[in-house]
Short mmCIF file of C-alpha atoms and ligand atoms in Angstrom, two decimals:
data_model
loop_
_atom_site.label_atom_id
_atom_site.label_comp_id
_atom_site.label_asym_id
_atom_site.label_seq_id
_atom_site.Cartn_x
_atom_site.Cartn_y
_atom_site.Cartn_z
CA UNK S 2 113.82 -26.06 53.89
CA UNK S 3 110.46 -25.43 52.83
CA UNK S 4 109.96 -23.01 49.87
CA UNK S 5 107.89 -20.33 52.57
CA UNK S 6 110.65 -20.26 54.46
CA UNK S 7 112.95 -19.68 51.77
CA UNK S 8 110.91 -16.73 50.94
CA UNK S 9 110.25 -15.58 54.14
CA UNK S 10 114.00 -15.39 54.65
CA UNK S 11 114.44 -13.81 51.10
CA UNK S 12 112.03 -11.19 52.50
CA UNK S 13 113.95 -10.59 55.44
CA UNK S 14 116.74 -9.70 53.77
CA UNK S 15 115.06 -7.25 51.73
CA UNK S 16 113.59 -5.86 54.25
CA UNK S 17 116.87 -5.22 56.04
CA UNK S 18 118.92 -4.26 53.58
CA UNK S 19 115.99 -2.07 52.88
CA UNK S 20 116.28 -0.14 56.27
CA UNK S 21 119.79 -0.09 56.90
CA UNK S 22 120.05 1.75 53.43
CA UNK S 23 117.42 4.00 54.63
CA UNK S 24 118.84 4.89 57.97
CA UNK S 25 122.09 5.80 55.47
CA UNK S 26 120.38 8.24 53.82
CA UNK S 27 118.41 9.71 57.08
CA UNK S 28 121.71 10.15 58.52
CA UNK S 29 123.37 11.92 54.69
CA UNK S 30 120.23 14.27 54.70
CA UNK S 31 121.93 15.80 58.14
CA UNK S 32 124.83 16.09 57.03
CA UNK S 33 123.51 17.69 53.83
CA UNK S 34 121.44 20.16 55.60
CA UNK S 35 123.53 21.31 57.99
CA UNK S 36 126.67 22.00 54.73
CA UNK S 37 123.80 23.75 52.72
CA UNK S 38 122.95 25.84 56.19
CA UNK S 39 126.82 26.54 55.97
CA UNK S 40 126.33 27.96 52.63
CA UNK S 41 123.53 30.75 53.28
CA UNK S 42 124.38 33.92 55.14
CA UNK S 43 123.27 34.33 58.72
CA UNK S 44 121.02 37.34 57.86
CA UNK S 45 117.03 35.85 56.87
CA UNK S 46 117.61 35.13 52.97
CA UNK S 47 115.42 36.12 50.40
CA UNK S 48 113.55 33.11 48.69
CA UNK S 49 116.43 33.29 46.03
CA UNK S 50 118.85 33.26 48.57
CA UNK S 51 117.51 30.00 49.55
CA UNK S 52 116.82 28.14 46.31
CA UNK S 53 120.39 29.31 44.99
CA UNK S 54 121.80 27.61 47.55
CA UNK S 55 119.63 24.34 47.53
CA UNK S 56 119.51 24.04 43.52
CA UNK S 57 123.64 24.71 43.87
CA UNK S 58 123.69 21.66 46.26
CA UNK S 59 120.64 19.38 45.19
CA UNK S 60 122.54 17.35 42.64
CA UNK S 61 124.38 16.02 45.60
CA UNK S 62 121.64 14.95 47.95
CA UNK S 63 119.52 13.43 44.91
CA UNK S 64 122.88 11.87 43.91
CA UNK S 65 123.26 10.15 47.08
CA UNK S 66 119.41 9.26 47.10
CA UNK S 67 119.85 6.79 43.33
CA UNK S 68 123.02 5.92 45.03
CA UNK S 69 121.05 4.45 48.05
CA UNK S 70 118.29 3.06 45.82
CA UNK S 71 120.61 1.18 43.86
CA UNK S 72 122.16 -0.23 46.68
CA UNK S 73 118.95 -1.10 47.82
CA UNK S 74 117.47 -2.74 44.42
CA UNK S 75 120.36 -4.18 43.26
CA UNK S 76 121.96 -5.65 46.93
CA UNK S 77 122.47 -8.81 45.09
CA UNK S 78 124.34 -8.46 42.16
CA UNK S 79 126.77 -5.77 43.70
CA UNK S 80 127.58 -8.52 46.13
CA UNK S 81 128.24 -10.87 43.98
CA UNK S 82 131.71 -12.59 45.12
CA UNK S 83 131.87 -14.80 42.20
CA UNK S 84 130.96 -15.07 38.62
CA UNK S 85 130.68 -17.34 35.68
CA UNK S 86 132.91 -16.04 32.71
CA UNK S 87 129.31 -15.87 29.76
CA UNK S 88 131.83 -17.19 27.28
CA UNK S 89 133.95 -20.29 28.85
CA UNK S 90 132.11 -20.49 32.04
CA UNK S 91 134.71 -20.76 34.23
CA UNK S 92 133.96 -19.38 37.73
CA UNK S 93 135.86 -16.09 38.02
CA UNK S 94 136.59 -14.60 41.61
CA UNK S 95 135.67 -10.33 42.12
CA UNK S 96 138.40 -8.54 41.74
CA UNK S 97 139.20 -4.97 43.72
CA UNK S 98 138.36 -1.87 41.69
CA UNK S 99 137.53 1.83 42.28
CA UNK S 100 134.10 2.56 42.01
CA UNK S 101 132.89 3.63 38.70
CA UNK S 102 131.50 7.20 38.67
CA UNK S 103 128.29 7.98 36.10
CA UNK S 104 126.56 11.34 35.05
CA UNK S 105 123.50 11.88 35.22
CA UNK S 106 120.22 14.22 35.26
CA UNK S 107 120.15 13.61 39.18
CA UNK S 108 124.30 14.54 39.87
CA UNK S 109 126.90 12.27 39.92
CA UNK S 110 126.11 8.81 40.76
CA UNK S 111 129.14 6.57 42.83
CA UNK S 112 128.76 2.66 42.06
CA UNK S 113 131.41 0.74 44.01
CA UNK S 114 130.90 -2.62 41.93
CA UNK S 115 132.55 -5.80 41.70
CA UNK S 116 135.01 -6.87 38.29
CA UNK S 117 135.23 -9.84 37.12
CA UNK S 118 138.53 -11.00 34.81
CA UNK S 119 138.57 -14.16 32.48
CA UNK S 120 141.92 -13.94 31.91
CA UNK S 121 141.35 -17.53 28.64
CA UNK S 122 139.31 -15.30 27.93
CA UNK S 123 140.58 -11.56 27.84
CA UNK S 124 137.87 -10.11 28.95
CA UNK S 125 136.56 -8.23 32.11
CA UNK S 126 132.64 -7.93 33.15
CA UNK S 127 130.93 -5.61 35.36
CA UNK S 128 127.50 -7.42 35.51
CA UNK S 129 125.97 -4.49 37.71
CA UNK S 130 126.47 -2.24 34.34
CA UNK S 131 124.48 -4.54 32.18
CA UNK S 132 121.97 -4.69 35.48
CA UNK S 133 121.65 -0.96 35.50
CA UNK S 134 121.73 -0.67 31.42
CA UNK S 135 124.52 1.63 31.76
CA UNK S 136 126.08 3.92 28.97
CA UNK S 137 129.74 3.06 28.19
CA UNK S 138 130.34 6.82 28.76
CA UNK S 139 130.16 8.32 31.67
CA UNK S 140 127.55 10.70 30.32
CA UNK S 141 124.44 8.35 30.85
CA UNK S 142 121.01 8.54 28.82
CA UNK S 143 119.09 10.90 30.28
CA UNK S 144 121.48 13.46 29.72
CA UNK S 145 122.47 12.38 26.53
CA UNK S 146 118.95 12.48 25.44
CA UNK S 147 118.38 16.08 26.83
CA UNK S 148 121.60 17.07 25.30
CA UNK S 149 120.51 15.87 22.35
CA UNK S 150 117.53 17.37 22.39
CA UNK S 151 118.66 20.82 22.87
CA UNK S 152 121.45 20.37 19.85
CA UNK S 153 118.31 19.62 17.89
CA UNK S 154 117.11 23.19 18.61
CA UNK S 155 120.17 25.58 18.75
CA UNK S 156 123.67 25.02 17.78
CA UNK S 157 125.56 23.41 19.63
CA UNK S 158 127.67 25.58 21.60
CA UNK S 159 124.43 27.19 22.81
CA UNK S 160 122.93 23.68 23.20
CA UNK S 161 126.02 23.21 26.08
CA UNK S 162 125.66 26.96 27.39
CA UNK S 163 121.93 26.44 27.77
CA UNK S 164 122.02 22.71 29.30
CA UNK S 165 125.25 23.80 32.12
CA UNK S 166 122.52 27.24 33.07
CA UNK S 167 119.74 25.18 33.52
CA UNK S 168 120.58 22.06 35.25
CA UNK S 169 123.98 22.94 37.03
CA UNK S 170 125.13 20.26 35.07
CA UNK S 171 128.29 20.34 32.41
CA UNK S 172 127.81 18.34 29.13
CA UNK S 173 131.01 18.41 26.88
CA UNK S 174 130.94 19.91 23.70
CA UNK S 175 132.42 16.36 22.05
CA UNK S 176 129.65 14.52 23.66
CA UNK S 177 126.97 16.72 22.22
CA UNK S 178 128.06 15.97 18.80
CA UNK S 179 128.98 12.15 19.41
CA UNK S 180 125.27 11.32 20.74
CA UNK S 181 123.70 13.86 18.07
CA UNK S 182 125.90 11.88 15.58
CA UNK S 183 125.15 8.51 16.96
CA UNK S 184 121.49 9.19 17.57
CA UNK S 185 120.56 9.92 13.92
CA UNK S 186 123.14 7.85 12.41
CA UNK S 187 121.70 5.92 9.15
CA UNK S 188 117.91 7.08 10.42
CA UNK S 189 115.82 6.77 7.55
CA UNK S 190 112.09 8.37 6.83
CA UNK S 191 110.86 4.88 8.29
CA UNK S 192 112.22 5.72 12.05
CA UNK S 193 111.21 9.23 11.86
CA UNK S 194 107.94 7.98 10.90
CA UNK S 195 105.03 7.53 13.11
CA UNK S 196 103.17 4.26 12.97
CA UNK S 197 100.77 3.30 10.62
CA UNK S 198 98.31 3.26 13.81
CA UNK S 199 98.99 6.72 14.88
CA UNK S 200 98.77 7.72 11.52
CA UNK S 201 95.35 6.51 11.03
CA UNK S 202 93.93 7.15 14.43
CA UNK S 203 94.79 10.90 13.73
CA UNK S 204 92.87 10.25 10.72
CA UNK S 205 90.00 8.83 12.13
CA UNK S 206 90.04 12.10 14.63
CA UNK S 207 89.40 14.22 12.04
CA UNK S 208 87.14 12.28 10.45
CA UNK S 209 84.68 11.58 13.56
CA UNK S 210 81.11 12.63 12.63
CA UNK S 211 81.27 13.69 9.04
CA UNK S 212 80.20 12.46 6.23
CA UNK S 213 83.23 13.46 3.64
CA UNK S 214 86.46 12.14 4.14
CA UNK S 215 88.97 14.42 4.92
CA UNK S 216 91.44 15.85 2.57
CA UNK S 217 94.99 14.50 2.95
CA UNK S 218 97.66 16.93 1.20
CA UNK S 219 101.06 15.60 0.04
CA UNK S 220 103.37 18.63 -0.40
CA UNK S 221 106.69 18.73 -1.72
CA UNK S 222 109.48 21.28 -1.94
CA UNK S 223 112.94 21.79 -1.70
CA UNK S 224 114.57 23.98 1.12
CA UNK S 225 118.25 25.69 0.87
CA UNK S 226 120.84 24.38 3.26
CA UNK S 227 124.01 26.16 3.90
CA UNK S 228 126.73 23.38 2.90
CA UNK S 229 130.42 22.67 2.31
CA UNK S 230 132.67 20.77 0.97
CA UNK S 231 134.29 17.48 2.54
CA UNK S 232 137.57 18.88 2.40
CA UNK S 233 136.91 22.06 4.13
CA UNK S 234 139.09 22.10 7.62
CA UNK S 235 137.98 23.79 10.91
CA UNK S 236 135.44 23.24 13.51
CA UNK S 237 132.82 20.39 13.43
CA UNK S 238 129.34 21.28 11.79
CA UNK S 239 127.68 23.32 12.44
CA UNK S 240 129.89 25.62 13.80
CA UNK S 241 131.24 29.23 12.81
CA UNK S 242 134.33 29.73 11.33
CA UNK S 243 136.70 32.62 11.09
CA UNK S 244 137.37 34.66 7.76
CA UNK S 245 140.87 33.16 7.09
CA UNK S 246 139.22 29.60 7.43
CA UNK S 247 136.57 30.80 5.11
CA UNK S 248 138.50 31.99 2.21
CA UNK S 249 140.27 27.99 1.57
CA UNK S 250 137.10 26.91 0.60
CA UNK S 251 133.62 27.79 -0.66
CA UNK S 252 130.37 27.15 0.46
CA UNK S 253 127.46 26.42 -1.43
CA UNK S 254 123.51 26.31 -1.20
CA UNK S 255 122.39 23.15 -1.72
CA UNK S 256 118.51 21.80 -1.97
CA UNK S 257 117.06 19.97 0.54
CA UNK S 258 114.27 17.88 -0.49
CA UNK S 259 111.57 17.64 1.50
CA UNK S 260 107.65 16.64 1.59
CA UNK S 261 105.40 16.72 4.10
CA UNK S 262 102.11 14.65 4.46
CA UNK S 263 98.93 16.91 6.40
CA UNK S 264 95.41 17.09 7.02
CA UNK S 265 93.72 20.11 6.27
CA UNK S 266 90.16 20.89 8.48
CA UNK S 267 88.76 24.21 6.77
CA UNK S 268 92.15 26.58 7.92
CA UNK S 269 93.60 24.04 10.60
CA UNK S 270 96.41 21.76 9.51
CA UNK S 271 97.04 18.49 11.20
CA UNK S 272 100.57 17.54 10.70
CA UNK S 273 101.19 13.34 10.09
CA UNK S 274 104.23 13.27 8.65
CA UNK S 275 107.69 14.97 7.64
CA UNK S 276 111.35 13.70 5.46
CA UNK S 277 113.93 16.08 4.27
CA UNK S 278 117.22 15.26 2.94
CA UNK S 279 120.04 16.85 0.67
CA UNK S 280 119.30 14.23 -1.79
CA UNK S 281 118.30 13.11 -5.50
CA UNK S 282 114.45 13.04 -6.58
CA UNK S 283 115.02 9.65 -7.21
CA UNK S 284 115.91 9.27 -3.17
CA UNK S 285 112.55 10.91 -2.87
CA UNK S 286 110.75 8.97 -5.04
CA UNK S 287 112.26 5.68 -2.63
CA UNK S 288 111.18 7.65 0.62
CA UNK S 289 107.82 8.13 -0.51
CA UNK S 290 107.26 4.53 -1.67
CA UNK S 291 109.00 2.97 1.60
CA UNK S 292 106.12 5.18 3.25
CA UNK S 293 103.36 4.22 1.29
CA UNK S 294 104.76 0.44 1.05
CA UNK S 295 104.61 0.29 4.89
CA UNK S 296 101.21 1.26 4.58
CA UNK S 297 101.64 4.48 6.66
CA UNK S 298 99.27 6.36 4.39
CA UNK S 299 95.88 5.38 4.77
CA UNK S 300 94.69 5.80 1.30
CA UNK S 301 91.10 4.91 1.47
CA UNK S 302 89.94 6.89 4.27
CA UNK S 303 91.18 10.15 2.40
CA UNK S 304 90.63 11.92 -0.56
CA UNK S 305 94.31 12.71 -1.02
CA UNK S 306 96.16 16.06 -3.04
CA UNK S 307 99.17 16.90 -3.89
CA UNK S 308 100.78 20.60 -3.79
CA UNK S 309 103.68 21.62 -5.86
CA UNK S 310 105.60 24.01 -7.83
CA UNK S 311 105.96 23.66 -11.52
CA UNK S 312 109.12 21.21 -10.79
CA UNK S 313 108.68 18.40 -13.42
CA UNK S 314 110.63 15.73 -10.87
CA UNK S 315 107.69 16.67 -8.03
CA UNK S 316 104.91 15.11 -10.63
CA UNK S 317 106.69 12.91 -12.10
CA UNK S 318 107.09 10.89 -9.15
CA UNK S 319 103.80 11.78 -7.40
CA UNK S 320 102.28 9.97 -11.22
CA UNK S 321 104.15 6.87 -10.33
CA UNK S 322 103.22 6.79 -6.82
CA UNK S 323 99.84 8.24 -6.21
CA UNK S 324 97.89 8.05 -9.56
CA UNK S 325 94.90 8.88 -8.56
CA UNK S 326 95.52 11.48 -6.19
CA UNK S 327 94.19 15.22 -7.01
CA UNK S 328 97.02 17.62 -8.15
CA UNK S 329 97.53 21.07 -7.61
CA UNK S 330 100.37 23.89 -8.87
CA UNK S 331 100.52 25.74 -5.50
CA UNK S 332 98.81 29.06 -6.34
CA UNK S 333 102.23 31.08 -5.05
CA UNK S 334 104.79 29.47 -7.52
CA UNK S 335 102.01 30.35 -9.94
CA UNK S 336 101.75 34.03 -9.02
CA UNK S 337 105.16 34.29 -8.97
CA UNK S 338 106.03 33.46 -12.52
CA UNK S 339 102.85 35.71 -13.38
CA UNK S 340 104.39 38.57 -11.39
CA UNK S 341 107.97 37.85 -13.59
CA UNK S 342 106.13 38.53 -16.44
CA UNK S 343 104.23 41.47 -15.08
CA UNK S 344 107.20 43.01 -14.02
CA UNK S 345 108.75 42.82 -17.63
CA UNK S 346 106.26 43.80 -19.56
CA UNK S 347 104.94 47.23 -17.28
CA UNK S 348 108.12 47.59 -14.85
CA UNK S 349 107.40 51.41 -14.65
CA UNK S 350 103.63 51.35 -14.24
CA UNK S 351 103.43 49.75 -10.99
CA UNK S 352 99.38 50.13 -11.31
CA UNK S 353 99.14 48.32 -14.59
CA UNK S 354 101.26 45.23 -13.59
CA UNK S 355 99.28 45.12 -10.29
CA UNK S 356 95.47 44.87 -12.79
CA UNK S 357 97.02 42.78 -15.21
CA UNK S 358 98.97 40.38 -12.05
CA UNK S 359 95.16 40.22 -10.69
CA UNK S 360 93.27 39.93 -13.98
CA UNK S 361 95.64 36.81 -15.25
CA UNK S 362 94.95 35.31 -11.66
CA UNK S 363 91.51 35.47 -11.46
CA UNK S 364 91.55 33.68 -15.01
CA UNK S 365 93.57 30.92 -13.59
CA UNK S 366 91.37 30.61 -10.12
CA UNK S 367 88.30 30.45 -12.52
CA UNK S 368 89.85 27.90 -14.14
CA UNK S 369 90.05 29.63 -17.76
CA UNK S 370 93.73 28.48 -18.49
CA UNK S 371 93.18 28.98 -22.13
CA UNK S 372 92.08 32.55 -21.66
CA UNK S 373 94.87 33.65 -19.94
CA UNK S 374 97.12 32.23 -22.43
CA UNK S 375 95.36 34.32 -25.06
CA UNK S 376 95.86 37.23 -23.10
CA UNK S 377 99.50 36.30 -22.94
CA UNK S 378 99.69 35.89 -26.96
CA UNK S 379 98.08 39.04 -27.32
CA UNK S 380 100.85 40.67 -25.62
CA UNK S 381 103.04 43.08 -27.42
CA UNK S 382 106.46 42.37 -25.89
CA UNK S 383 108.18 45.33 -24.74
CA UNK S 384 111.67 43.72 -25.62
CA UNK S 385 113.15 40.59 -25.94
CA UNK S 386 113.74 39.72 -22.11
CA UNK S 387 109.66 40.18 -22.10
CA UNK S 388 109.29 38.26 -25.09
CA UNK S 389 111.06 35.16 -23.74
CA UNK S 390 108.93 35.50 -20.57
CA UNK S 391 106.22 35.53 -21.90
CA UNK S 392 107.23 32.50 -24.23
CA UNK S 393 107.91 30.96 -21.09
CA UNK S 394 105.17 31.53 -18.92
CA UNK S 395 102.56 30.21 -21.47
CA UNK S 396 104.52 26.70 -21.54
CA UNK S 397 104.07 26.74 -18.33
CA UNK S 398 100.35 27.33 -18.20
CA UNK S 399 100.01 24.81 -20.89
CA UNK S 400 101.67 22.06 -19.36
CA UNK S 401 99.98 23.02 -15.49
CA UNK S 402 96.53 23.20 -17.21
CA UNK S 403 95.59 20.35 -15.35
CA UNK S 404 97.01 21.50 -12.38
CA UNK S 405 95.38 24.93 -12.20
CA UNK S 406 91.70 24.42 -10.97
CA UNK S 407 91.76 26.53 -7.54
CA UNK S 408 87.94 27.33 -7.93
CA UNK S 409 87.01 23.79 -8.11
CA UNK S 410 89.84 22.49 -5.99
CA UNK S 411 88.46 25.37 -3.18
CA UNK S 412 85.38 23.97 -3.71
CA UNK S 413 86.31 20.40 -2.87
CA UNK S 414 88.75 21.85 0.34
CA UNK S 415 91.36 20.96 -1.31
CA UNK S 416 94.21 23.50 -0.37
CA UNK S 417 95.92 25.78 -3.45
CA UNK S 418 98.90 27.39 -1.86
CA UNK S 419 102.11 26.03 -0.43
CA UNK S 420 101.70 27.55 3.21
CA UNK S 421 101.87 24.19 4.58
CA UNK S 422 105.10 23.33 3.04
CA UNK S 423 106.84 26.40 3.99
CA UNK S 424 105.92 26.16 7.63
CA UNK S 425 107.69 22.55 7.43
CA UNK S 426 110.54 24.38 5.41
CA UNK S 427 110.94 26.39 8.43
CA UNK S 428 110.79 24.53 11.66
CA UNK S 429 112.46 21.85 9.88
CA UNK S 430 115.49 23.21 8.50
CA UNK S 431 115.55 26.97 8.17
CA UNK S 432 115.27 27.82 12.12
CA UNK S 433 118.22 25.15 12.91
CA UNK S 434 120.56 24.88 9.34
CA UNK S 435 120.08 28.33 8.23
CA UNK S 436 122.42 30.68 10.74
CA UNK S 437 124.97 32.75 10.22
CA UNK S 438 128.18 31.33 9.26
CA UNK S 439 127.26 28.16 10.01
CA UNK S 440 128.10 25.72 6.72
CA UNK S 441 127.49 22.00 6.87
CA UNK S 442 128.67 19.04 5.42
CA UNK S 443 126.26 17.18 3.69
CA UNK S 444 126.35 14.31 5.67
CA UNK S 445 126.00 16.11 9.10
CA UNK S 446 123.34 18.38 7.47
CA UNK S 447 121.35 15.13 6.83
CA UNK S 448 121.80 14.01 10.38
CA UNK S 449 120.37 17.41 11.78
CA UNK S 450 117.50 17.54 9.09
CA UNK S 451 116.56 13.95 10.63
CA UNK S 452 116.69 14.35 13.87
CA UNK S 453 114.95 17.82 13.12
CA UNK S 454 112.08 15.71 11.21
CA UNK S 455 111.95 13.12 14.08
CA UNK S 456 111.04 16.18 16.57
CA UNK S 457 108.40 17.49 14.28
CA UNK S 458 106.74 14.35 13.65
CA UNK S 459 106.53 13.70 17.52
CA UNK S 460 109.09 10.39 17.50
CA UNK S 461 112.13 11.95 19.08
CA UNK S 462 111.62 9.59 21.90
CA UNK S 463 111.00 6.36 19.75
CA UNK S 464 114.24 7.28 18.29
CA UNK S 465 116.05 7.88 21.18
CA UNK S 466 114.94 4.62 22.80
CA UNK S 467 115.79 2.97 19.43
CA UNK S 468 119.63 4.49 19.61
CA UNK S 469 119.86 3.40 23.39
CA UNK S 470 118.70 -0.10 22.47
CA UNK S 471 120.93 -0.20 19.76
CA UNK S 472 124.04 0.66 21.69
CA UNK S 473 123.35 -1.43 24.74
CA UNK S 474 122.99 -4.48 22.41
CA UNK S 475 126.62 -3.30 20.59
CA UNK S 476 127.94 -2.98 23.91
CA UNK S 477 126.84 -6.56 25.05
CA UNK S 478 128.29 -8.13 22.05
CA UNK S 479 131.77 -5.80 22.06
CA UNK S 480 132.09 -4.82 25.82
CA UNK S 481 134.34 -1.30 26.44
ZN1 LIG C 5 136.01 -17.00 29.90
#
């Protein structure tokens, strides 16, 4: 036979296979209509009336509808009467088996699809699954993903309560966790990351028609998480527990590390880039050179800061890594140890410590560091709690000094107070790990603060794909 024909009959087969599963559906829509008619009261309905009854019954008819498109697209392979085993090649006959029922966004989904045994082998196929990229569970992707999503946001009880209310749908509680689990297992500040592209193009936005080059602030901080101990017993993270669980073990705050990468256009802040972790500051020395080593930060188009408290570990590794960037004590931390001396030394005379709060400031933000510190040594301590405060605060001027230029570093645009940090302290892992009675283990605490990091830096999806990817492939190589 010629190779138009061959087409040509292809194509007829298509197209019939194309209208009988049409005609299907034509004739389900009927049938559809006239159970949702059997639904609504005979009095006129209100518009609610009506789209309680359709949104209670839609996830049937769209059902139906992928059922019919799949039958449609993929006429071939769920035909398919024989098979070669993909390991010994043997020619394996279909076997009978119930349809396999799937989950999803659209309602359930019905595939009645051949099985295939190599019994040398031990092993059964479905190829239509691998055709279809299906999930081994019966929860598919797209409502994994929005399940996911939502346990990103609120915890995940509410994450379930929320998802059943607005889709009609039920997600179980186990699978929340599982995909939350499996979705941000082992991600690192690389696949929360976006590219080195999107980086710079956001960059180059802010750069468009002006002759300086903007300023890009590095800030760093740590943020409290609510954790416990491995051996604590009870529900899974995240969860509350009940006083008599409670009292067998003890929780603890524990520092979150974080930094946070930003543009700054006069007040507007451009976010680029996000990590936290309950880790060492040696772990955040290695995520900040994995970041700059995969050349995410483009160094040359910026003039670049970084924003700190006094922390010694914060400048220590910001030496190492960005030498020549511009460093600045956030101006907050620094009125904050002012204030502890203030308090001290005029507790009662809430006037005085105000003056002398502003007075020391306005040194600092002038930039006369070695004023202020004789204005500290000419202090008469009240007591010896003042004393030592005092003691204190002027190491700490001494060894900022270099730090504390807010005049000039105003001057240059450079941001002086830790704003931008805080607001990543927040969204990140305050509005999500910080609730009451929830206490997390470390490791799912790290999990959350990822996934939490992937949403604010806009790569959710990438990482999603990634994790769907990554388990299709797994189930290729180890089939259910
Ligand atoms: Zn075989």
């Amino acid at each position: 036979m010629a190779p138009a024909a061959v087409l040509s009959c292809e194509e007829t087969r298509q197209t019939f296979a194309k209208t009988r599963a049409r005609h299907h559906l034509h004739a389900y829509v009927d049938v559809w209509l006239d159970k949702l008619e059997a639904h609504m009261s005979d009095d006129p309905p209100s518009l609610e009336e009506v789209t309680q009854a359709v949104f209670a019954m839609r996830q049937e008819l769209t059902g139906r509808i992928t059922e019919g498109l799949v039958e449609q697209r993929h006429a071939q392979v769920l035909q398919q009467r024989t098979w070669a085993c993909p390991h010994c090649q043997r020619l394996l006959a279909a076997r009978p088996a119930p349809p396999r029922t799937v989950h999803t966004m659209v309602g359930e989904v019905s595939l009645a699809r051949p099985y295939f045994y190599c019994m040398p082998c031990q092993q059964g196929f479905s190829p239509v699954d691998e055709a279809l990229q299906l999930s081994a569970r019966r929860t598919q992707w797209d409502m994994q993903k929005a399940g996911a999503r939502l346990a990103a946001e609120v915890p995940f009880e509410t994450a379930q309560e929320l998802f059943a209310e607005l889709t009609g749908l039920s997600l179980s509680d186990h699978t929340v966790h599982e995909v939350a689990g499996e979705l941000s297992h082992e991600l690192g500040v690389l696949e929360v990351s976006p590219t080195a592209a999107e980086m710079a193009h956001r960059v180059a936005e802010i750069a468009a028609g002006k002759t300086w080059r903007p300023v890009l602030v590095l800030a760093i901080d740590g943020a409290f998480v609510p954790t416990r101990p491995e051996q604590a017993k009870g529900p899974v993270a995240g969860r509350r527990h009940t006083r008599a669980q409670r009292a067998s073990w003890q929780g603890e705050w524990q520092e979150a590390k974080g930094f946070r990468f930003y543009l700054v256009e006069r007040e507007r802040i451009v976010h680029l880039l996000s990590w936290y972790q309950g880790h060492t500051d040696e772990d955040v020395g290695a995520a900040l050179r994995r970041v700059q080593e995969a050349g995410l930060i483009p160094e040359a188009q910026v003039r670049m800061c970084v924003l700190g408290d006094g922390a010694k570990w914060i400048w220590n590794q910001v030496s190492a890594r960005f030498p020549t960037a511009v460093q600045i004590l956030d101006d907050y931390h620094c009125r904050e140890h002012v204030h502890k001396v203030a308090s001290l030394q005029f507790g009662e005379d809430t006037g005085q410590e105000q003056e002398w709060v502003e007075a020391m400031m306005a040194r600092l933000f002038w930039g006369y560091v070695h004023w202020a510190i004789e204005g500290l040594e000419a202090l008469q301590p009240r007591d010896s709690q003042a004393a030592e405060a005092i003691r204190k605060l002027m190491g700490f001027l001494r060894n900022s000094e270099r730090r504390l230029h807010y005049r000039t570093a105003r001057k240059g645009g450079y941001p002086i107070g830790s704003g931008g940090i805080e607001a990543a302290n927040k969204c990140i892992s305050h509005v999500r790990l910080k609730r009451s009675g929830a206490w997390w283990y470390v490791e799912k605490a790290n999990q959350m603060l990822a996934l939490r990091c992937a949403k604010y830096n806009g790569t959710f999806e990438r990482v999603f794909e990634a994790y769907k990817r990554r388990t299709l492939h797994r189930q290729r190589s180890d089939p259910p």
